[in-house]
Coordinates of C-alpha atoms and ligand atoms in Angstrom, one line a residue:
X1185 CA 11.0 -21.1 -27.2
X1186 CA 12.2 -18.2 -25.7
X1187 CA 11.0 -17.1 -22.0
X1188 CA 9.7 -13.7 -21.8
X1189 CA 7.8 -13.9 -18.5
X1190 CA 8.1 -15.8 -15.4
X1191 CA 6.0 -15.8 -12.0
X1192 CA 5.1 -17.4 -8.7
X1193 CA 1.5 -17.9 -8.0
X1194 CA -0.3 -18.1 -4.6
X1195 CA 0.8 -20.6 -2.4
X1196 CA 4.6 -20.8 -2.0
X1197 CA 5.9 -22.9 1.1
X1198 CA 8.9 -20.9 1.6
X1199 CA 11.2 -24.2 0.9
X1200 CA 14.1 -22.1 -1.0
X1201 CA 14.4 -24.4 -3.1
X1202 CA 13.9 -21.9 -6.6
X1203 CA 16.6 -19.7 -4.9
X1204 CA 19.0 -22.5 -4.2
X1205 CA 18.3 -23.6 -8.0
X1206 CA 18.6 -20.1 -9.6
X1207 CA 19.2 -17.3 -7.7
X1208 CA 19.8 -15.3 -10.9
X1209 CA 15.9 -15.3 -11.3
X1210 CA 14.7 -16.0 -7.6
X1211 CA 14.7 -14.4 -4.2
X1212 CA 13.4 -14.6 -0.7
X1213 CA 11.1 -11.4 -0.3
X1214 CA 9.4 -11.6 3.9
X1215 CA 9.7 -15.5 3.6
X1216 CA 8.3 -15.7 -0.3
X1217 CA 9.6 -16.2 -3.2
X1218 CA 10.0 -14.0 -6.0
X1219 CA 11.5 -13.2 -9.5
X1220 CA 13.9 -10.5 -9.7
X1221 CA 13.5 -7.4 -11.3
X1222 CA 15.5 -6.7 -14.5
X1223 CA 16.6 -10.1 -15.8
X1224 CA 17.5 -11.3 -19.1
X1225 CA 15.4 -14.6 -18.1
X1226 CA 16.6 -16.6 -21.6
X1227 CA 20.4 -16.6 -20.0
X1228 CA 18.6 -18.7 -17.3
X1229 CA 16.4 -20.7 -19.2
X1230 CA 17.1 -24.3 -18.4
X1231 CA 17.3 -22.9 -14.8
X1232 CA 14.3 -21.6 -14.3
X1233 CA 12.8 -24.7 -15.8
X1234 CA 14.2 -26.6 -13.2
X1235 CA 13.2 -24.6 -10.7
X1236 CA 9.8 -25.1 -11.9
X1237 CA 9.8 -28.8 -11.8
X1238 CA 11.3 -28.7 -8.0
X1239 CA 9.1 -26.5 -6.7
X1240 CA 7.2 -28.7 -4.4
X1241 CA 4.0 -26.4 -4.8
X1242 CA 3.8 -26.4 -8.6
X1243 CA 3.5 -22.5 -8.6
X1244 CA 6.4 -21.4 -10.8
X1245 CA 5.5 -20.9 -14.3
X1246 CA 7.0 -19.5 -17.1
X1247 CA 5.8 -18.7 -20.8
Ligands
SF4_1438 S1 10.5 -23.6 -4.7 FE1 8.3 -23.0 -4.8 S2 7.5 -23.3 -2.7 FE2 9.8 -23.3 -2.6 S3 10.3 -21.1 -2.2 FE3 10.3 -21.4 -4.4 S4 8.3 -20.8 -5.1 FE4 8.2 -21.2 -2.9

């Protein structure tokens, strides 16, 4: 299944830890994360997925 959107909802800890996994996708905007503008997000795929399963809050999600 191809990913056409990604997103953080509220509540992000400011851990890193979706930058350190895939900085193609994620960033440190004032101490939260988000997704980049502009990305091709299937070339990161497997990536993001992990990121969401790290995540310690749960709030990365994809579809
Ligand atoms: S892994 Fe989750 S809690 Fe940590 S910075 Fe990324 S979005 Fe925030």
């Amino acid at each position: 299944m191809a990913i056409e959107n990604v997103w953080i909802e509220e509540g992000c800890i400011s851990c890193g830890m979706c930058v350190q996994e895939c900085p193609e996708v994620f960033k440190m905007d004032n101490a939260l994360a988000v997704v980049k503008e502009d990305v091709d997000f299937n070339e990161y795929e497997e990536s993001i997925k992990r990121a969401a399963d790290i995540c310690p809050a749960g709030i990365i999600k994809f579809s």
